[in-house]
Amino acid sequence: MQLTKIIAASILGLLLVQYAYAGPKEQAYTIFNRLNGVPPDSETLHQLEQMISQGDLKGAALAAINDKNGQFYELVHQNVTTWTNEDQQVRYPLTDYSATVLGMIRDELPFNEVLTGDIVYIGISPDPNNPLPPYTIGRINNSSDDHYEEIQRRAYPLHKVLVRKKQSELTYLPTDATAGILTTRGFARAYYVAGTNRAATRFTFMTFLCRDMEELSDNSRPDYRVRRDVSRAPAGDPKTYKSKCAGCHSGMDGHTGAFAYMDYTEEDGLIYNPTAPRAKFNQNADEFPKGYVTTDDNWINLWAEDGPNKSLGWNGARSGKGVKSWGKMLTQTDAFSQCMAQRALVMVCDVNPEEDEVKGAINQLAAGFRANNNYNMKALFAKSALYCRGK
């Protein structure tokens, strides 16, 4: 408890020092505007000004987040939407992926469960006489996003209609196979469809560790987990494989084993079949017959023990089976906390995360985010607003 207080104090000290000369009213206006994307009304402005005058800066930021109009959640939804599609487009439909992220933030659930929890957020119609279409993910029921599309068509306020449910109670997935957003229809449609499921690994790293594959490339790792569909002599040159392809695939293919039982089709929706790997994992076997043959959903982290990617701070298991254990491993990294802090600070303050001063703020925010295993995203957004409240 004492350590948590010390960390919190140091974060506030870092975030408050730059703009100590801004008046309470100006700070109140900026905090609200940064968090909601719109100015506060006069009553709210006065309320926040009073809180700041009394020294309750974090309370003022949380009050701005919890404003009755829910603009903060609309702003967060725009940002989270880019996580849910390969083109990273803002104009993309609401899905169970984005709804679950929003709900977890609103309810202050530990955000390290975003890749592991038996959790999904659905909508409840405020009019009992006009219910929403049922939530479905496919396989043994219908496969559609009608539920979420109707929420948007009716323009329901997301911060009011989303409710928490267990995936295992609404779908055919057993509890031990659920893994937060990794087992939502929205994630499956974006990253399990066709292909080889390597996209699921790539975009999870991009979204939750803020690292793309080019940044993770490491030619020093052994390549025994690289599958048979990867040529060891692209364009007839084995040097190209060694210098370019192996750097990503050696690590990525070891991670992607976690998704061996996952798939998606428009007809069946999200597919989870623990009896055998999906055919895509062993396709194009003639490309390099001596490559790795996938037999189950075991994964291994070859980036953890040595090499440049050791700097991501791997604190969890080095191997395991299935997406749930893999998601847990990722959220236990230092990079997960730093990435979430970076996303919050950039969204709220529109800063350059590569600047030294901003990097320092991100590190402080990340330390507070994971202190005492709290992982509270709403508090992270609130603290981020204090960094730029004098601008």
PDB file of C-alpha atoms in Angstrom, residues 146-382:
ATOM      1  CA  ASP A 146     -27.016  -7.525 -36.114  1.00  0.00           C
ATOM      2  CA  HIS A 147     -27.031  -6.960 -32.363  1.00  0.00           C
ATOM      3  CA  TYR A 148     -24.364  -4.238 -32.495  1.00  0.00           C
ATOM      4  CA  GLU A 149     -25.465  -2.795 -35.812  1.00  0.00           C
ATOM      5  CA  GLU A 150     -28.899  -2.206 -34.322  1.00  0.00           C
ATOM      6  CA  ILE A 151     -27.386  -0.447 -31.303  1.00  0.00           C
ATOM      7  CA  GLN A 152     -25.725   1.971 -33.690  1.00  0.00           C
ATOM      8  CA  ARG A 153     -28.784   2.328 -35.911  1.00  0.00           C
ATOM      9  CA  ARG A 154     -30.874   3.329 -32.904  1.00  0.00           C
ATOM     10  CA  ALA A 155     -28.086   5.664 -31.737  1.00  0.00           C
ATOM     11  CA  TYR A 156     -28.182   4.307 -28.204  1.00  0.00           C
ATOM     12  CA  PRO A 157     -25.616   5.944 -25.879  1.00  0.00           C
ATOM     13  CA  LEU A 158     -22.973   3.295 -25.399  1.00  0.00           C
ATOM     14  CA  HIS A 159     -22.131   4.276 -21.836  1.00  0.00           C
ATOM     15  CA  LYS A 160     -25.730   3.527 -20.831  1.00  0.00           C
ATOM     16  CA  VAL A 161     -26.714   0.383 -22.733  1.00  0.00           C
ATOM     17  CA  LEU A 162     -23.662  -1.884 -22.484  1.00  0.00           C
ATOM     18  CA  VAL A 163     -23.838  -4.670 -19.897  1.00  0.00           C
ATOM     19  CA  ARG A 164     -21.287  -7.272 -18.862  1.00  0.00           C
ATOM     20  CA  LYS A 165     -21.868 -10.962 -19.582  1.00  0.00           C
ATOM     21  CA  LYS A 166     -19.846 -14.164 -19.574  1.00  0.00           C
ATOM     22  CA  GLN A 167     -18.827 -15.407 -23.004  1.00  0.00           C
ATOM     23  CA  SER A 168     -19.198 -18.983 -21.798  1.00  0.00           C
ATOM     24  CA  GLU A 169     -22.865 -18.371 -20.941  1.00  0.00           C
ATOM     25  CA  LEU A 170     -23.782 -16.731 -24.262  1.00  0.00           C
ATOM     26  CA  THR A 171     -21.698 -18.867 -26.646  1.00  0.00           C
ATOM     27  CA  TYR A 172     -20.525 -22.426 -27.155  1.00  0.00           C
ATOM     28  CA  LEU A 173     -17.071 -21.602 -25.772  1.00  0.00           C
ATOM     29  CA  PRO A 174     -16.097 -23.275 -22.483  1.00  0.00           C
ATOM     30  CA  THR A 175     -14.715 -20.966 -19.808  1.00  0.00           C
ATOM     31  CA  ASP A 176     -11.148 -22.183 -20.225  1.00  0.00           C
ATOM     32  CA  ALA A 177     -11.279 -21.372 -23.941  1.00  0.00           C
ATOM     33  CA  THR A 178     -12.492 -17.777 -23.530  1.00  0.00           C
ATOM     34  CA  ALA A 179      -9.858 -15.068 -23.830  1.00  0.00           C
ATOM     35  CA  GLY A 180     -11.438 -11.624 -23.703  1.00  0.00           C
ATOM     36  CA  ILE A 181     -11.462  -9.880 -27.056  1.00  0.00           C
ATOM     37  CA  LEU A 182      -9.387 -12.675 -28.628  1.00  0.00           C
ATOM     38  CA  THR A 183     -12.498 -14.869 -28.629  1.00  0.00           C
ATOM     39  CA  THR A 184     -14.999 -12.291 -29.845  1.00  0.00           C
ATOM     40  CA  ARG A 185     -16.632 -12.459 -33.239  1.00  0.00           C
ATOM     41  CA  GLY A 186     -15.249  -9.014 -34.046  1.00  0.00           C
ATOM     42  CA  PHE A 187     -11.648 -10.091 -33.506  1.00  0.00           C
ATOM     43  CA  ALA A 188     -12.220 -13.339 -35.380  1.00  0.00           C
ATOM     44  CA  ARG A 189     -13.745 -11.617 -38.384  1.00  0.00           C
ATOM     45  CA  ALA A 190     -10.808  -9.244 -38.617  1.00  0.00           C
ATOM     46  CA  TYR A 191      -7.866 -11.538 -37.823  1.00  0.00           C
ATOM     47  CA  TYR A 192      -8.843 -15.233 -38.077  1.00  0.00           C
ATOM     48  CA  VAL A 193     -10.503 -15.035 -41.478  1.00  0.00           C
ATOM     49  CA  ALA A 194      -8.647 -16.949 -44.244  1.00  0.00           C
ATOM     50  CA  GLY A 195      -4.866 -16.424 -44.137  1.00  0.00           C
ATOM     51  CA  THR A 196      -2.709 -18.244 -41.589  1.00  0.00           C
ATOM     52  CA  ASN A 197      -3.749 -16.586 -38.286  1.00  0.00           C
ATOM     53  CA  ARG A 198      -0.424 -14.773 -38.183  1.00  0.00           C
ATOM     54  CA  ALA A 199      -2.480 -11.577 -38.443  1.00  0.00           C
ATOM     55  CA  ALA A 200      -3.931 -12.376 -35.024  1.00  0.00           C
ATOM     56  CA  THR A 201      -0.435 -12.358 -33.541  1.00  0.00           C
ATOM     57  CA  ARG A 202       0.694  -9.286 -35.432  1.00  0.00           C
ATOM     58  CA  PHE A 203      -2.274  -7.096 -34.602  1.00  0.00           C
ATOM     59  CA  THR A 204      -2.414  -8.165 -30.967  1.00  0.00           C
ATOM     60  CA  PHE A 205       1.204  -7.109 -30.586  1.00  0.00           C
ATOM     61  CA  MET A 206       0.488  -3.853 -32.431  1.00  0.00           C
ATOM     62  CA  THR A 207      -2.574  -3.012 -30.360  1.00  0.00           C
ATOM     63  CA  PHE A 208      -1.558  -4.122 -26.882  1.00  0.00           C
ATOM     64  CA  LEU A 209       2.255  -3.934 -26.932  1.00  0.00           C
ATOM     65  CA  CYS A 210       2.600  -1.098 -29.487  1.00  0.00           C
ATOM     66  CA  ARG A 211       5.076  -3.130 -31.538  1.00  0.00           C
ATOM     67  CA  ASP A 212       4.748  -4.209 -35.161  1.00  0.00           C
ATOM     68  CA  MET A 213       6.613  -7.212 -36.545  1.00  0.00           C
ATOM     69  CA  GLU A 214       9.332  -5.149 -38.195  1.00  0.00           C
ATOM     70  CA  GLU A 215      10.229  -3.729 -34.781  1.00  0.00           C
ATOM     71  CA  LEU A 216      10.299  -7.228 -33.291  1.00  0.00           C
ATOM     72  CA  SER A 217      12.402  -8.816 -36.024  1.00  0.00           C
ATOM     73  CA  ASP A 218      15.368 -10.694 -34.545  1.00  0.00           C
ATOM     74  CA  ASN A 219      17.590 -12.845 -36.742  1.00  0.00           C
ATOM     75  CA  SER A 220      19.353 -14.344 -33.743  1.00  0.00           C
ATOM     76  CA  ARG A 221      16.388 -16.540 -32.752  1.00  0.00           C
ATOM     77  CA  PRO A 222      16.242 -20.220 -33.802  1.00  0.00           C
ATOM     78  CA  ASP A 223      13.791 -20.893 -36.609  1.00  0.00           C
ATOM     79  CA  TYR A 224      12.554 -24.390 -35.700  1.00  0.00           C
ATOM     80  CA  ARG A 225       8.969 -23.136 -35.258  1.00  0.00           C
ATOM     81  CA  VAL A 226       8.712 -21.601 -38.731  1.00  0.00           C
ATOM     82  CA  ARG A 227       5.979 -23.431 -40.619  1.00  0.00           C
ATOM     83  CA  ARG A 228       6.238 -25.256 -43.921  1.00  0.00           C
ATOM     84  CA  ASP A 229       4.482 -22.533 -45.935  1.00  0.00           C
ATOM     85  CA  VAL A 230       7.464 -20.174 -45.598  1.00  0.00           C
ATOM     86  CA  SER A 231      10.079 -20.571 -48.316  1.00  0.00           C
ATOM     87  CA  ARG A 232      13.637 -20.935 -47.059  1.00  0.00           C
ATOM     88  CA  ALA A 233      14.909 -19.546 -50.341  1.00  0.00           C
ATOM     89  CA  PRO A 234      12.515 -16.833 -51.584  1.00  0.00           C
ATOM     90  CA  ALA A 235      13.242 -16.000 -55.222  1.00  0.00           C
ATOM     91  CA  GLY A 236      15.866 -18.745 -55.037  1.00  0.00           C
ATOM     92  CA  ASP A 237      18.015 -16.907 -52.496  1.00  0.00           C
ATOM     93  CA  PRO A 238      18.390 -18.481 -49.013  1.00  0.00           C
ATOM     94  CA  LYS A 239      20.178 -15.327 -47.851  1.00  0.00           C
ATOM     95  CA  THR A 240      16.916 -13.408 -48.177  1.00  0.00           C
ATOM     96  CA  TYR A 241      15.212 -15.841 -45.833  1.00  0.00           C
ATOM     97  CA  LYS A 242      18.002 -15.568 -43.265  1.00  0.00           C
ATOM     98  CA  SER A 243      18.309 -11.785 -43.439  1.00  0.00           C
ATOM     99  CA  LYS A 244      14.624 -10.842 -43.693  1.00  0.00           C
ATOM    100  CA  CYS A 245      12.019 -13.580 -43.342  1.00  0.00           C
ATOM    101  CA  ALA A 246      13.472 -15.526 -40.425  1.00  0.00           C
ATOM    102  CA  GLY A 247      13.754 -12.439 -38.243  1.00  0.00           C
ATOM    103  CA  CYS A 248       9.980 -12.130 -37.971  1.00  0.00           C
ATOM    104  CA  HIS A 249       8.831 -15.712 -38.528  1.00  0.00           C
ATOM    105  CA  SER A 250      11.164 -17.330 -35.977  1.00  0.00           C
ATOM    106  CA  GLY A 251       9.393 -15.543 -33.155  1.00  0.00           C
ATOM    107  CA  MET A 252       5.975 -14.920 -34.683  1.00  0.00           C
ATOM    108  CA  ASP A 253       5.280 -18.536 -35.684  1.00  0.00           C
ATOM    109  CA  GLY A 254       6.084 -19.699 -32.171  1.00  0.00           C
ATOM    110  CA  HIS A 255       3.491 -17.270 -30.794  1.00  0.00           C
ATOM    111  CA  THR A 256       0.881 -17.977 -33.472  1.00  0.00           C
ATOM    112  CA  GLY A 257       0.648 -21.598 -32.403  1.00  0.00           C
ATOM    113  CA  ALA A 258      -1.779 -20.348 -29.733  1.00  0.00           C
ATOM    114  CA  PHE A 259      -4.362 -19.727 -32.470  1.00  0.00           C
ATOM    115  CA  ALA A 260      -4.186 -23.185 -34.074  1.00  0.00           C
ATOM    116  CA  TYR A 261      -7.792 -24.080 -33.133  1.00  0.00           C
ATOM    117  CA  MET A 262      -9.266 -20.708 -34.130  1.00  0.00           C
ATOM    118  CA  ASP A 263     -10.887 -19.734 -37.419  1.00  0.00           C
ATOM    119  CA  TYR A 264     -13.624 -17.629 -38.965  1.00  0.00           C
ATOM    120  CA  THR A 265     -15.970 -17.898 -41.918  1.00  0.00           C
ATOM    121  CA  GLU A 266     -18.964 -15.733 -42.748  1.00  0.00           C
ATOM    122  CA  GLU A 267     -21.164 -18.826 -42.630  1.00  0.00           C
ATOM    123  CA  ASP A 268     -19.931 -20.265 -39.324  1.00  0.00           C
ATOM    124  CA  GLY A 269     -18.659 -17.134 -37.597  1.00  0.00           C
ATOM    125  CA  LEU A 270     -16.089 -17.701 -34.850  1.00  0.00           C
ATOM    126  CA  ILE A 271     -14.784 -21.264 -34.993  1.00  0.00           C
ATOM    127  CA  TYR A 272     -13.074 -22.947 -32.068  1.00  0.00           C
ATOM    128  CA  ASN A 273     -12.380 -26.642 -32.556  1.00  0.00           C
ATOM    129  CA  PRO A 274      -9.955 -28.172 -30.052  1.00  0.00           C
ATOM    130  CA  THR A 275      -9.838 -31.565 -31.778  1.00  0.00           C
ATOM    131  CA  ALA A 276      -7.329 -30.587 -34.476  1.00  0.00           C
ATOM    132  CA  PRO A 277      -5.456 -27.566 -35.848  1.00  0.00           C
ATOM    133  CA  ARG A 278      -7.157 -25.654 -38.643  1.00  0.00           C
ATOM    134  CA  ALA A 279      -6.018 -26.737 -42.097  1.00  0.00           C
ATOM    135  CA  LYS A 280      -4.508 -23.310 -42.751  1.00  0.00           C
ATOM    136  CA  PHE A 281      -1.736 -24.071 -40.228  1.00  0.00           C
ATOM    137  CA  ASN A 282      -0.313 -26.864 -42.357  1.00  0.00           C
ATOM    138  CA  GLN A 283      -1.142 -25.549 -45.799  1.00  0.00           C
ATOM    139  CA  ASN A 284       1.389 -25.232 -48.634  1.00  0.00           C
ATOM    140  CA  ALA A 285       3.463 -27.989 -47.060  1.00  0.00           C
ATOM    141  CA  ASP A 286       5.449 -28.483 -50.254  1.00  0.00           C
ATOM    142  CA  GLU A 287       7.032 -25.049 -49.907  1.00  0.00           C
ATOM    143  CA  PHE A 288       9.432 -26.425 -47.284  1.00  0.00           C
ATOM    144  CA  PRO A 289       8.445 -29.946 -46.175  1.00  0.00           C
ATOM    145  CA  LYS A 290      10.962 -29.947 -43.303  1.00  0.00           C
ATOM    146  CA  GLY A 291       9.295 -26.953 -41.671  1.00  0.00           C
ATOM    147  CA  TYR A 292       7.294 -27.045 -38.459  1.00  0.00           C
ATOM    148  CA  VAL A 293       4.140 -29.180 -38.442  1.00  0.00           C
ATOM    149  CA  THR A 294       1.378 -27.820 -36.179  1.00  0.00           C
ATOM    150  CA  THR A 295      -0.245 -30.600 -34.135  1.00  0.00           C
ATOM    151  CA  ASP A 296      -1.988 -28.642 -31.370  1.00  0.00           C
ATOM    152  CA  ASP A 297      -2.316 -25.115 -29.974  1.00  0.00           C
ATOM    153  CA  ASN A 298       0.921 -24.953 -28.004  1.00  0.00           C
ATOM    154  CA  TRP A 299       2.927 -21.752 -28.225  1.00  0.00           C
ATOM    155  CA  ILE A 300       6.455 -20.740 -27.274  1.00  0.00           C
ATOM    156  CA  ASN A 301       7.989 -17.313 -26.731  1.00  0.00           C
ATOM    157  CA  LEU A 302      11.449 -17.346 -28.315  1.00  0.00           C
ATOM    158  CA  TRP A 303      11.813 -13.579 -27.860  1.00  0.00           C
ATOM    159  CA  ALA A 304      11.867 -13.697 -24.068  1.00  0.00           C
ATOM    160  CA  GLU A 305      15.187 -15.271 -23.142  1.00  0.00           C
ATOM    161  CA  ASP A 306      17.638 -13.281 -25.216  1.00  0.00           C
ATOM    162  CA  GLY A 307      17.936 -10.741 -28.005  1.00  0.00           C
ATOM    163  CA  PRO A 308      16.573  -7.190 -28.361  1.00  0.00           C
ATOM    164  CA  ASN A 309      12.985  -8.159 -27.542  1.00  0.00           C
ATOM    165  CA  LYS A 310      13.976  -9.110 -24.026  1.00  0.00           C
ATOM    166  CA  SER A 311      13.501  -5.397 -23.328  1.00  0.00           C
ATOM    167  CA  LEU A 312       9.706  -5.837 -23.512  1.00  0.00           C
ATOM    168  CA  GLY A 313       9.861  -7.117 -19.957  1.00  0.00           C
ATOM    169  CA  TRP A 314       8.541 -10.663 -20.119  1.00  0.00           C
ATOM    170  CA  ASN A 315       7.300 -11.501 -16.631  1.00  0.00           C
ATOM    171  CA  GLY A 316       5.052 -14.469 -17.379  1.00  0.00           C
ATOM    172  CA  ALA A 317       5.264 -17.963 -18.822  1.00  0.00           C
ATOM    173  CA  ARG A 318       7.600 -18.722 -21.717  1.00  0.00           C
ATOM    174  CA  SER A 319       5.296 -21.340 -23.228  1.00  0.00           C
ATOM    175  CA  GLY A 320       1.758 -22.651 -22.941  1.00  0.00           C
ATOM    176  CA  LYS A 321      -1.342 -23.864 -24.760  1.00  0.00           C
ATOM    177  CA  GLY A 322      -4.133 -21.818 -26.299  1.00  0.00           C
ATOM    178  CA  VAL A 323      -5.090 -18.170 -26.580  1.00  0.00           C
ATOM    179  CA  LYS A 324      -6.005 -17.685 -22.917  1.00  0.00           C
ATOM    180  CA  SER A 325      -2.548 -18.505 -21.581  1.00  0.00           C
ATOM    181  CA  TRP A 326      -0.946 -16.588 -24.454  1.00  0.00           C
ATOM    182  CA  GLY A 327      -3.032 -13.503 -23.704  1.00  0.00           C
ATOM    183  CA  LYS A 328      -2.062 -13.707 -20.039  1.00  0.00           C
ATOM    184  CA  MET A 329       1.604 -13.848 -20.983  1.00  0.00           C
ATOM    185  CA  LEU A 330       1.273 -10.669 -23.064  1.00  0.00           C
ATOM    186  CA  THR A 331      -0.565  -8.674 -20.402  1.00  0.00           C
ATOM    187  CA  GLN A 332       2.112  -9.548 -17.853  1.00  0.00           C
ATOM    188  CA  THR A 333       4.794  -7.764 -19.885  1.00  0.00           C
ATOM    189  CA  ASP A 334       6.095  -4.320 -19.044  1.00  0.00           C
ATOM    190  CA  ALA A 335       5.356  -3.398 -22.662  1.00  0.00           C
ATOM    191  CA  PHE A 336       1.608  -3.956 -22.163  1.00  0.00           C
ATOM    192  CA  SER A 337       1.430  -1.357 -19.400  1.00  0.00           C
ATOM    193  CA  GLN A 338       3.620   1.059 -21.343  1.00  0.00           C
ATOM    194  CA  CYS A 339       1.524   0.629 -24.481  1.00  0.00           C
ATOM    195  CA  MET A 340      -1.752   1.289 -22.661  1.00  0.00           C
ATOM    196  CA  ALA A 341      -0.215   4.361 -21.022  1.00  0.00           C
ATOM    197  CA  GLN A 342       1.005   5.567 -24.415  1.00  0.00           C
ATOM    198  CA  ARG A 343      -2.408   5.077 -25.999  1.00  0.00           C
ATOM    199  CA  ALA A 344      -4.157   6.961 -23.203  1.00  0.00           C
ATOM    200  CA  LEU A 345      -1.706   9.869 -23.197  1.00  0.00           C
ATOM    201  CA  VAL A 346      -1.652  10.233 -26.987  1.00  0.00           C
ATOM    202  CA  MET A 347      -5.454  10.114 -27.222  1.00  0.00           C
ATOM    203  CA  VAL A 348      -6.018  12.684 -24.496  1.00  0.00           C
ATOM    204  CA  CYS A 349      -3.068  15.023 -25.023  1.00  0.00           C
ATOM    205  CA  ASP A 350      -2.186  14.506 -28.711  1.00  0.00           C
ATOM    206  CA  VAL A 351       1.536  14.278 -27.926  1.00  0.00           C
ATOM    207  CA  ASN A 352       4.468  12.660 -29.714  1.00  0.00           C
ATOM    208  CA  PRO A 353       5.367   9.470 -27.787  1.00  0.00           C
ATOM    209  CA  GLU A 354       8.919   9.601 -29.174  1.00  0.00           C
ATOM    210  CA  GLU A 355       9.804  12.806 -27.315  1.00  0.00           C
ATOM    211  CA  ASP A 356      11.957  12.227 -24.242  1.00  0.00           C
ATOM    212  CA  GLU A 357       9.689  14.211 -21.948  1.00  0.00           C
ATOM    213  CA  VAL A 358       6.632  12.283 -23.120  1.00  0.00           C
ATOM    214  CA  LYS A 359       8.465   8.967 -22.742  1.00  0.00           C
ATOM    215  CA  GLY A 360       9.101   9.866 -19.119  1.00  0.00           C
ATOM    216  CA  ALA A 361       5.419  10.575 -18.560  1.00  0.00           C
ATOM    217  CA  ILE A 362       4.469   7.285 -20.227  1.00  0.00           C
ATOM    218  CA  ASN A 363       6.825   5.339 -17.967  1.00  0.00           C
ATOM    219  CA  GLN A 364       5.386   6.991 -14.870  1.00  0.00           C
ATOM    220  CA  LEU A 365       1.811   6.363 -15.989  1.00  0.00           C
ATOM    221  CA  ALA A 366       2.627   2.731 -16.806  1.00  0.00           C
ATOM    222  CA  ALA A 367       4.084   2.197 -13.339  1.00  0.00           C
ATOM    223  CA  GLY A 368       0.900   3.518 -11.765  1.00  0.00           C
ATOM    224  CA  PHE A 369      -1.268   1.482 -14.120  1.00  0.00           C
ATOM    225  CA  ARG A 370       0.219  -1.829 -13.010  1.00  0.00           C
ATOM    226  CA  ALA A 371       0.882  -0.916  -9.359  1.00  0.00           C
ATOM    227  CA  ASN A 372      -0.832  -3.342  -6.991  1.00  0.00           C
ATOM    228  CA  ASN A 373      -2.184  -5.210 -10.080  1.00  0.00           C
ATOM    229  CA  ASN A 374      -4.792  -2.502 -10.559  1.00  0.00           C
ATOM    230  CA  TYR A 375      -4.741  -1.991 -14.375  1.00  0.00           C
ATOM    231  CA  ASN A 376      -7.500   0.656 -14.256  1.00  0.00           C
ATOM    232  CA  MET A 377      -7.848   2.229 -17.711  1.00  0.00           C
ATOM    233  CA  LYS A 378     -10.309   4.893 -16.590  1.00  0.00           C
ATOM    234  CA  ALA A 379      -7.831   6.104 -13.962  1.00  0.00           C
ATOM    235  CA  LEU A 380      -5.108   5.999 -16.624  1.00  0.00           C
ATOM    236  CA  PHE A 381      -7.100   8.329 -18.875  1.00  0.00           C
ATOM    237  CA  ALA A 382      -7.816  10.638 -15.937  1.00  0.00           C
TER     238      ALA A 382
END
